[in-house]
Amino acid sequence: MKRILITGAAGFLGSHLCDRFINEGFHVIGMDNLITGDLKNIEHLFELKNFEFYHHDVSKFVHVPGDLDCILHFASPASPIDYLKIPIQTLKVGSLGTHNLLGLAKEKGARILIASTSEVYGDPLVHPQNEDYYGNVNAIGPRGVYDEAKRFQESITMAYHTYHGVETRIARIFNTYGPRMRLNDGRVVPAFIGQALRGEDLTVFGEGLQTRSFCYVDDLIEGIYRLLFSDYINPVNIGNPDEITIKDFAEEIIKLTGTEQKVIYKDLPVNDPLQRQPDITRAKKVLGWEPKVDRSEGMKYTLDYFKGLSPKELRKSEHRDFS
Ligand code: UDP
């Protein structure tokens, strides 16, 4: 049985990856420090013989006994609000954490795929963004801790490939949504759905003319799976090119939920990218991959998930103690 280590296993994407690799017959070792992850996302796996869980921070030395065939590095805070609250941990997991996992991959002869991000393009001056674009990032802005950690992550991953011959893969993930997103992590999909379900007005930042392109989680997981088993070394964008303004997106959520609430406008966060749309030509070519689930369908599944939360969970505002 093949053995895979998945970091960030209790998080949104990590938990879906655990499910996928369990279903593919792997022995899955999940790792998470639970700063932003939630064990509820993987509780259903604990009874399985081919799943084990390590409560560990990958910024510290990582040891896994036995053989390892693959590593997926998905540990990181991933919402702009989280980076503001825990900037140092965000930098460490992308840099020191990646270094530790590359060292582990080298030691075990394992293939490693790292979760990079569309944030490496920053506030892009090229539209849509293809993988050859170098990006426009403010290193010292509030998002810099995430963006630069991820850029460093790509560099060190390539260096381990070039100098140590480690089998590496780099996925540049664009905005992804679906069940198991944290209701109050501040990202726009759970924010709007949570507001609609609680009967609050939807908070659009700025004039809402900034765009995003949302990819449903099942499509994303399929893209990651294909990339891991491809022989392609350079970064690959994984995302859905269907672009929408945030203002129009708020209207879609109002319609979908049937809420009586309206849109209210708040200040635009510093360095909030104006436009974002993946160019997925490369993913189509090298992975034969493109998204299948359109936004109206994916948002329905996501709404069903959030409707299934208890009233207490739904009311709970985010007062996580990150210390
Ligand atoms: N946004 C918004 N209202 C919210 C939360 C987010 O208008 O309550 C906007 C945010 O300013 C950004 C977009 O939605 O332009 C996506 O934000 P998110 O935090 O989901 O991720 P980002 O793509 O910026 O990393």
Tab-separated table of C-alpha atoms and ligand atoms in Angstrom:
chain	number	residue	atom	x	y	z
A	1	MET	CA	0.000	0.000	0.000
A	2	LYS	CA	1.393	3.421	-0.954
A	3	ARG	CA	1.944	5.879	1.888
A	4	ILE	CA	1.260	9.602	1.610
A	5	LEU	CA	1.814	12.447	4.095
A	6	ILE	CA	-0.720	15.288	3.845
A	7	THR	CA	0.060	18.454	5.811
A	8	GLY	CA	-2.791	20.771	6.710
A	9	ALA	CA	-4.895	17.600	6.865
A	10	ALA	CA	-7.592	19.097	9.105
A	11	GLY	CA	-8.043	22.133	6.877
A	12	PHE	CA	-10.401	22.735	3.998
A	13	LEU	CA	-8.313	21.388	1.114
A	14	GLY	CA	-6.203	19.019	3.213
A	15	SER	CA	-9.252	17.160	4.509
A	16	HIS	CA	-10.668	16.695	1.003
A	17	LEU	CA	-7.271	15.395	-0.123
A	18	CYS	CA	-7.253	12.896	2.768
A	19	ASP	CA	-10.644	11.605	1.568
A	20	ARG	CA	-9.480	11.317	-2.016
A	21	PHE	CA	-6.277	9.440	-1.229
A	22	ILE	CA	-8.053	7.106	1.208
A	23	ASN	CA	-10.517	6.333	-1.605
A	24	GLU	CA	-7.608	5.693	-3.963
A	25	GLY	CA	-6.314	3.008	-1.560
A	26	PHE	CA	-3.415	4.929	0.023
A	27	HIS	CA	-2.261	4.797	3.610
A	28	VAL	CA	-2.761	8.448	4.602
A	29	ILE	CA	-0.768	10.175	7.319
A	30	GLY	CA	-2.447	13.475	8.151
A	31	MET	CA	-0.502	16.219	9.921
A	32	ASP	CA	-1.819	19.502	11.308
A	33	ASN	CA	-1.073	21.872	14.193
A	34	LEU	CA	-4.788	22.757	14.306
A	35	ILE	CA	-4.187	26.524	14.366
A	36	THR	CA	-6.654	27.070	11.558
A	37	GLY	CA	-7.665	23.469	10.851
A	38	ASP	CA	-10.501	21.640	12.570
A	39	LEU	CA	-10.520	17.950	13.529
A	40	LYS	CA	-14.219	17.838	12.684
A	41	ASN	CA	-13.181	17.811	9.011
A	42	ILE	CA	-11.391	14.459	9.370
A	43	GLU	CA	-13.193	12.877	12.342
A	44	HIS	CA	-14.788	10.318	10.019
A	45	LEU	CA	-11.331	8.987	9.061
A	46	PHE	CA	-10.067	8.168	12.554
A	47	GLU	CA	-11.704	4.736	12.633
A	48	LEU	CA	-9.897	3.632	9.466
A	49	LYS	CA	-6.810	1.423	9.608
A	50	ASN	CA	-5.189	3.231	6.690
A	51	PHE	CA	-5.406	6.675	8.328
A	52	GLU	CA	-3.272	8.124	11.088
A	53	PHE	CA	-2.973	11.640	12.435
A	54	TYR	CA	-0.037	13.573	13.843
A	55	HIS	CA	-0.716	16.787	15.780
A	56	HIS	CA	2.438	18.604	14.748
A	57	ASP	CA	3.675	21.977	13.489
A	58	VAL	CA	5.651	21.406	10.273
A	59	SER	CA	7.752	24.523	10.956
A	60	LYS	CA	9.543	22.278	13.451
A	61	PHE	CA	11.551	19.206	12.405
A	62	VAL	CA	9.232	16.630	10.849
A	63	HIS	CA	9.729	12.932	11.463
A	64	VAL	CA	7.533	10.202	10.008
A	65	PRO	CA	8.518	6.593	10.666
A	66	GLY	CA	8.532	4.126	7.780
A	67	ASP	CA	8.415	4.585	4.039
A	68	LEU	CA	6.790	7.505	2.283
A	69	ASP	CA	5.878	7.605	-1.394
A	70	CYS	CA	4.359	11.090	-1.595
A	71	ILE	CA	3.986	14.306	0.376
A	72	LEU	CA	1.345	16.980	-0.176
A	73	HIS	CA	2.217	20.226	1.615
A	74	PHE	CA	-1.095	22.014	2.229
A	75	ALA	CA	-0.454	23.439	5.672
A	76	SER	CA	-0.866	27.221	5.818
A	77	PRO	CA	-3.272	29.871	6.961
A	78	ALA	CA	-5.065	30.792	3.739
A	79	SER	CA	-7.328	33.736	4.434
A	80	PRO	CA	-6.194	37.376	4.439
A	81	ILE	CA	-7.674	37.835	7.949
A	82	ASP	CA	-5.624	34.914	9.230
A	83	TYR	CA	-2.378	36.275	7.800
A	84	LEU	CA	-3.011	39.524	9.653
A	85	LYS	CA	-3.572	37.684	12.927
A	86	ILE	CA	-0.718	35.190	12.568
A	87	PRO	CA	1.815	36.694	10.164
A	88	ILE	CA	4.885	34.987	11.625
A	89	GLN	CA	3.332	31.505	11.577
A	90	THR	CA	2.227	32.167	7.988
A	91	LEU	CA	5.796	32.990	6.992
A	92	LYS	CA	7.222	30.033	8.904
A	93	VAL	CA	4.933	27.343	7.529
A	94	GLY	CA	5.618	28.424	3.936
A	95	SER	CA	9.376	28.734	4.414
A	96	LEU	CA	10.692	26.611	7.316
A	97	GLY	CA	7.828	24.143	6.953
A	98	THR	CA	8.509	23.671	3.250
A	99	HIS	CA	12.228	23.265	3.943
A	100	ASN	CA	11.526	20.530	6.498
A	101	LEU	CA	9.183	18.691	4.142
A	102	LEU	CA	11.600	18.899	1.215
A	103	GLY	CA	14.262	17.457	3.529
A	104	LEU	CA	11.864	14.663	4.440
A	105	ALA	CA	11.075	14.025	0.757
A	106	LYS	CA	14.796	13.802	-0.015
A	107	GLU	CA	15.433	11.444	2.895
A	108	LYS	CA	12.534	9.135	1.964
A	109	GLY	CA	12.841	9.372	-1.814
A	110	ALA	CA	9.260	10.649	-1.865
A	111	ARG	CA	7.587	12.825	-4.482
A	112	ILE	CA	6.371	16.143	-3.057
A	113	LEU	CA	3.674	18.497	-4.299
A	114	ILE	CA	3.440	21.913	-2.720
A	115	ALA	CA	0.356	24.120	-2.592
A	116	SER	CA	1.314	27.463	-4.060
A	117	THR	CA	-1.189	30.156	-4.888
A	118	SER	CA	-2.436	32.784	-7.301
A	119	GLU	CA	-1.115	35.235	-4.673
A	120	VAL	CA	2.352	34.760	-6.180
A	121	TYR	CA	0.983	37.030	-8.943
A	122	GLY	CA	0.041	39.667	-6.333
A	123	ASP	CA	-2.112	42.472	-7.745
A	124	PRO	CA	-1.521	41.329	-11.322
A	125	LEU	CA	-0.662	43.611	-14.215
A	126	VAL	CA	-1.309	40.794	-16.671
A	127	HIS	CA	-4.776	39.375	-17.239
A	128	PRO	CA	-5.604	36.502	-17.202
A	129	GLN	CA	-2.579	35.234	-15.282
A	130	ASN	CA	-0.470	32.568	-16.918
A	131	GLU	CA	2.421	30.772	-15.251
A	132	ASP	CA	5.080	32.824	-17.046
A	133	TYR	CA	3.966	36.033	-15.361
A	134	TYR	CA	6.374	37.007	-12.551
A	135	GLY	CA	3.813	38.849	-10.460
A	136	ASN	CA	3.353	42.182	-8.718
A	137	VAL	CA	3.701	41.640	-4.977
A	138	ASN	CA	4.216	44.171	-2.183
A	139	ALA	CA	6.667	42.304	0.067
A	140	ILE	CA	5.928	44.470	3.106
A	141	GLY	CA	2.159	44.850	2.665
A	142	PRO	CA	-0.331	42.949	4.832
A	143	ARG	CA	-0.542	40.105	2.307
A	144	GLY	CA	3.238	40.017	1.865
A	145	VAL	CA	3.692	37.421	4.602
A	146	TYR	CA	1.639	34.904	2.645
A	147	ASP	CA	2.674	35.933	-0.854
A	148	GLU	CA	6.395	36.008	-0.143
A	149	ALA	CA	6.309	32.787	1.886
A	150	LYS	CA	4.686	31.103	-1.101
A	151	ARG	CA	7.164	32.634	-3.529
A	152	PHE	CA	10.046	31.437	-1.351
A	153	GLN	CA	8.326	28.049	-1.204
A	154	GLU	CA	8.370	27.794	-4.990
A	155	SER	CA	12.066	28.798	-5.104
A	156	ILE	CA	13.244	26.309	-2.524
A	157	THR	CA	11.123	23.585	-4.097
A	158	MET	CA	12.741	24.194	-7.479
A	159	ALA	CA	16.182	24.277	-5.828
A	160	TYR	CA	15.579	20.887	-4.211
A	161	HIS	CA	14.539	19.571	-7.579
A	162	THR	CA	17.520	21.027	-9.416
A	163	TYR	CA	20.246	20.398	-6.846
A	164	HIS	CA	19.028	17.284	-5.052
A	165	GLY	CA	16.933	15.680	-7.790
A	166	VAL	CA	13.829	15.571	-5.567
A	167	GLU	CA	10.639	14.819	-7.508
A	168	THR	CA	8.678	18.046	-7.021
A	169	ARG	CA	5.370	19.446	-8.256
A	170	ILE	CA	4.004	22.988	-7.800
A	171	ALA	CA	0.280	23.811	-7.957
A	172	ARG	CA	-0.743	27.480	-8.099
A	173	ILE	CA	-4.188	27.366	-6.571
A	174	PHE	CA	-6.763	30.063	-7.334
A	175	ASN	CA	-9.766	30.879	-5.113
A	176	THR	CA	-11.380	27.569	-4.186
A	177	TYR	CA	-14.650	27.036	-2.318
A	178	GLY	CA	-16.863	24.264	-1.032
A	179	PRO	CA	-17.900	22.318	2.053
A	180	ARG	CA	-15.561	22.513	5.091
A	181	MET	CA	-14.459	26.090	4.538
A	182	ARG	CA	-14.347	27.771	7.928
A	183	LEU	CA	-17.520	29.815	8.262
A	184	ASN	CA	-15.750	32.782	9.812
A	185	ASP	CA	-12.355	32.695	8.174
A	186	GLY	CA	-13.148	35.997	6.453
A	187	ARG	CA	-13.009	34.737	2.892
A	188	VAL	CA	-15.720	35.965	0.649
A	189	VAL	CA	-17.662	32.736	0.005
A	190	PRO	CA	-18.241	31.736	3.655
A	191	ALA	CA	-18.544	35.426	4.608
A	192	PHE	CA	-21.458	36.095	2.239
A	193	ILE	CA	-23.205	32.768	2.824
A	194	GLY	CA	-22.817	33.111	6.610
A	195	GLN	CA	-24.186	36.655	6.528
A	196	ALA	CA	-27.159	35.613	4.407
A	197	LEU	CA	-27.969	32.672	6.708
A	198	ARG	CA	-27.704	34.819	9.850
A	199	GLY	CA	-29.884	37.538	8.340
A	200	GLU	CA	-27.097	40.116	8.158
A	201	ASP	CA	-26.335	42.440	5.262
A	202	LEU	CA	-23.591	41.287	2.876
A	203	THR	CA	-20.365	43.254	3.270
A	204	VAL	CA	-18.807	44.121	-0.083
A	205	PHE	CA	-15.348	45.665	0.223
A	206	GLY	CA	-14.561	48.732	-1.880
A	207	GLU	CA	-16.973	49.245	-4.752
A	208	GLY	CA	-17.041	45.510	-5.380
A	209	LEU	CA	-15.605	45.919	-8.867
A	210	GLN	CA	-12.634	43.696	-8.073
A	211	THR	CA	-12.942	40.251	-9.655
A	212	ARG	CA	-12.294	36.687	-8.558
A	213	SER	CA	-12.740	33.320	-10.304
A	214	PHE	CA	-14.053	30.590	-8.012
A	215	CYS	CA	-13.196	26.908	-8.395
A	216	TYR	CA	-15.277	24.167	-6.751
A	217	VAL	CA	-13.257	21.971	-4.399
A	218	ASP	CA	-13.888	18.659	-6.239
A	219	ASP	CA	-12.429	20.111	-9.427
A	220	LEU	CA	-9.417	21.397	-7.551
A	221	ILE	CA	-8.744	18.028	-5.904
A	222	GLU	CA	-8.890	16.304	-9.297
A	223	GLY	CA	-6.364	18.812	-10.670
A	224	ILE	CA	-4.000	18.214	-7.741
A	225	TYR	CA	-4.319	14.456	-8.133
A	226	ARG	CA	-3.454	14.628	-11.821
A	227	LEU	CA	-0.543	17.009	-11.246
A	228	LEU	CA	0.980	14.769	-8.566
A	229	PHE	CA	1.059	11.819	-10.967
A	230	SER	CA	2.117	13.821	-14.021
A	231	ASP	CA	5.764	14.288	-14.922
A	232	TYR	CA	5.486	18.087	-15.106
A	233	ILE	CA	7.930	20.068	-12.941
A	234	ASN	CA	7.072	23.750	-13.560
A	235	PRO	CA	4.163	25.457	-11.740
A	236	VAL	CA	0.634	24.769	-12.984
A	237	ASN	CA	-2.356	27.051	-12.386
A	238	ILE	CA	-5.347	25.168	-11.002
A	239	GLY	CA	-8.530	27.209	-10.941
A	240	ASN	CA	-11.753	28.012	-12.703
A	241	PRO	CA	-11.514	30.852	-15.264
A	242	ASP	CA	-15.169	31.870	-14.786
A	243	GLU	CA	-14.595	35.427	-13.508
A	244	ILE	CA	-17.100	37.616	-11.639
A	245	THR	CA	-17.039	40.940	-9.794
A	246	ILE	CA	-17.504	40.709	-6.040
A	247	LYS	CA	-20.559	42.940	-6.288
A	248	ASP	CA	-22.256	40.601	-8.773
A	249	PHE	CA	-21.207	37.656	-6.655
A	250	ALA	CA	-22.979	39.184	-3.631
A	251	GLU	CA	-26.147	39.507	-5.739
A	252	GLU	CA	-25.837	35.844	-6.749
A	253	ILE	CA	-25.656	34.800	-3.102
A	254	ILE	CA	-28.665	36.969	-2.233
A	255	LYS	CA	-30.643	35.211	-4.983
A	256	LEU	CA	-29.396	31.746	-4.098
A	257	THR	CA	-30.203	32.055	-0.390
A	258	GLY	CA	-33.425	34.019	-0.886
A	259	THR	CA	-32.376	36.421	1.865
A	260	GLU	CA	-34.111	39.785	2.273
A	261	GLN	CA	-30.793	41.364	3.208
A	262	LYS	CA	-28.965	43.866	1.048
A	263	VAL	CA	-25.391	44.690	0.116
A	264	ILE	CA	-23.484	47.189	2.275
A	265	TYR	CA	-20.117	48.647	1.377
A	266	LYS	CA	-16.985	48.641	3.552
A	267	ASP	CA	-13.418	49.826	3.036
A	268	LEU	CA	-11.307	47.904	0.557
A	269	PRO	CA	-8.432	46.086	2.324
A	270	VAL	CA	-4.891	47.252	1.478
A	271	ASN	CA	-3.365	45.572	-1.611
A	272	ASP	CA	-6.584	43.715	-2.424
A	273	PRO	CA	-5.963	42.433	-5.975
A	274	LEU	CA	-8.198	44.141	-8.528
A	275	GLN	CA	-8.516	41.268	-10.981
A	276	ARG	CA	-7.874	37.570	-10.805
A	277	GLN	CA	-8.469	34.918	-13.425
A	278	PRO	CA	-6.370	31.843	-14.105
A	279	ASP	CA	-5.115	31.055	-17.571
A	280	ILE	CA	-5.427	27.251	-17.483
A	281	THR	CA	-3.986	26.507	-20.914
A	282	ARG	CA	-1.091	24.649	-19.292
A	283	ALA	CA	-3.296	22.517	-17.025
A	284	LYS	CA	-5.436	21.547	-20.010
A	285	LYS	CA	-2.382	20.586	-22.012
A	286	VAL	CA	-0.225	18.768	-19.487
A	287	LEU	CA	-2.932	17.329	-17.210
A	288	GLY	CA	-5.902	17.074	-19.560
A	289	TRP	CA	-7.734	18.888	-16.756
A	290	GLU	CA	-10.376	21.572	-16.658
A	291	PRO	CA	-13.094	22.372	-14.119
A	292	LYS	CA	-16.454	20.656	-14.536
A	293	VAL	CA	-18.629	22.150	-11.785
A	294	ASP	CA	-20.073	25.566	-12.559
A	295	ARG	CA	-20.572	28.215	-9.920
A	296	SER	CA	-24.352	27.861	-9.609
A	297	GLU	CA	-24.042	24.132	-8.915
A	298	GLY	CA	-21.008	24.406	-6.621
A	299	MET	CA	-22.548	27.218	-4.592
A	300	LYS	CA	-25.660	25.094	-4.014
A	301	TYR	CA	-23.545	22.273	-2.533
A	302	THR	CA	-21.675	24.816	-0.441
A	303	LEU	CA	-24.868	26.435	0.812
A	304	ASP	CA	-26.232	22.988	1.772
A	305	TYR	CA	-23.095	22.399	3.832
A	306	PHE	CA	-23.390	25.685	5.716
A	307	LYS	CA	-27.125	25.122	6.249
A	308	GLY	CA	-26.197	21.847	7.956
A	309	LEU	CA	-24.212	23.661	10.676
A	310	SER	CA	-25.868	23.965	14.069
A	311	PRO	CA	-27.425	27.343	14.953
A	312	LYS	CA	-24.667	27.736	17.558
A	313	GLU	CA	-21.925	27.181	14.963
A	314	LEU	CA	-23.645	29.577	12.602
A	315	ARG	CA	-23.878	32.339	15.206
A	316	LYS	CA	-20.355	31.866	16.468
A	317	SER	CA	-18.180	34.759	15.437
A	318	GLU	CA	-14.493	34.208	14.938
A	319	HIS	CA	-12.666	34.769	18.193
A	320	ARG	CA	-10.000	32.163	17.704
A	321	ASP	CA	-7.085	32.396	20.037
A	322	PHE	CA	-4.172	31.855	17.717
A	323	SER	CA	-1.493	32.129	20.400
B	1	UDP	N1	-14.528	40.489	0.158
B	1	UDP	C1	-15.669	41.256	0.321
B	1	UDP	N2	-16.408	41.069	1.458
B	1	UDP	C2	-16.090	40.162	2.418
B	1	UDP	C3	-14.945	39.374	2.238
B	1	UDP	C4	-14.180	39.560	1.091
B	1	UDP	O1	-16.004	42.099	-0.518
B	1	UDP	O2	-16.836	40.073	3.423
B	1	UDP	C5	-13.728	40.676	-1.069
B	1	UDP	C6	-12.241	40.922	-0.828
B	1	UDP	O3	-11.990	42.300	-0.656
B	1	UDP	C7	-11.638	40.397	-2.111
B	1	UDP	C8	-12.576	39.254	-2.517
B	1	UDP	O4	-13.781	39.469	-1.800
B	1	UDP	O5	-11.657	41.369	-3.118
B	1	UDP	C9	-12.031	37.871	-2.200
B	1	UDP	O6	-11.590	37.886	-0.886
B	1	UDP	P1	-11.070	36.590	-0.132
B	1	UDP	O7	-10.733	37.010	1.273
B	1	UDP	O8	-12.060	35.505	-0.292
B	1	UDP	O9	-9.770	36.112	-0.880
B	1	UDP	P2	-8.613	36.782	-1.758
B	1	UDP	O10	-8.928	36.345	-3.126
B	1	UDP	O11	-8.640	38.277	-1.628
B	1	UDP	O12	-7.366	36.193	-1.211
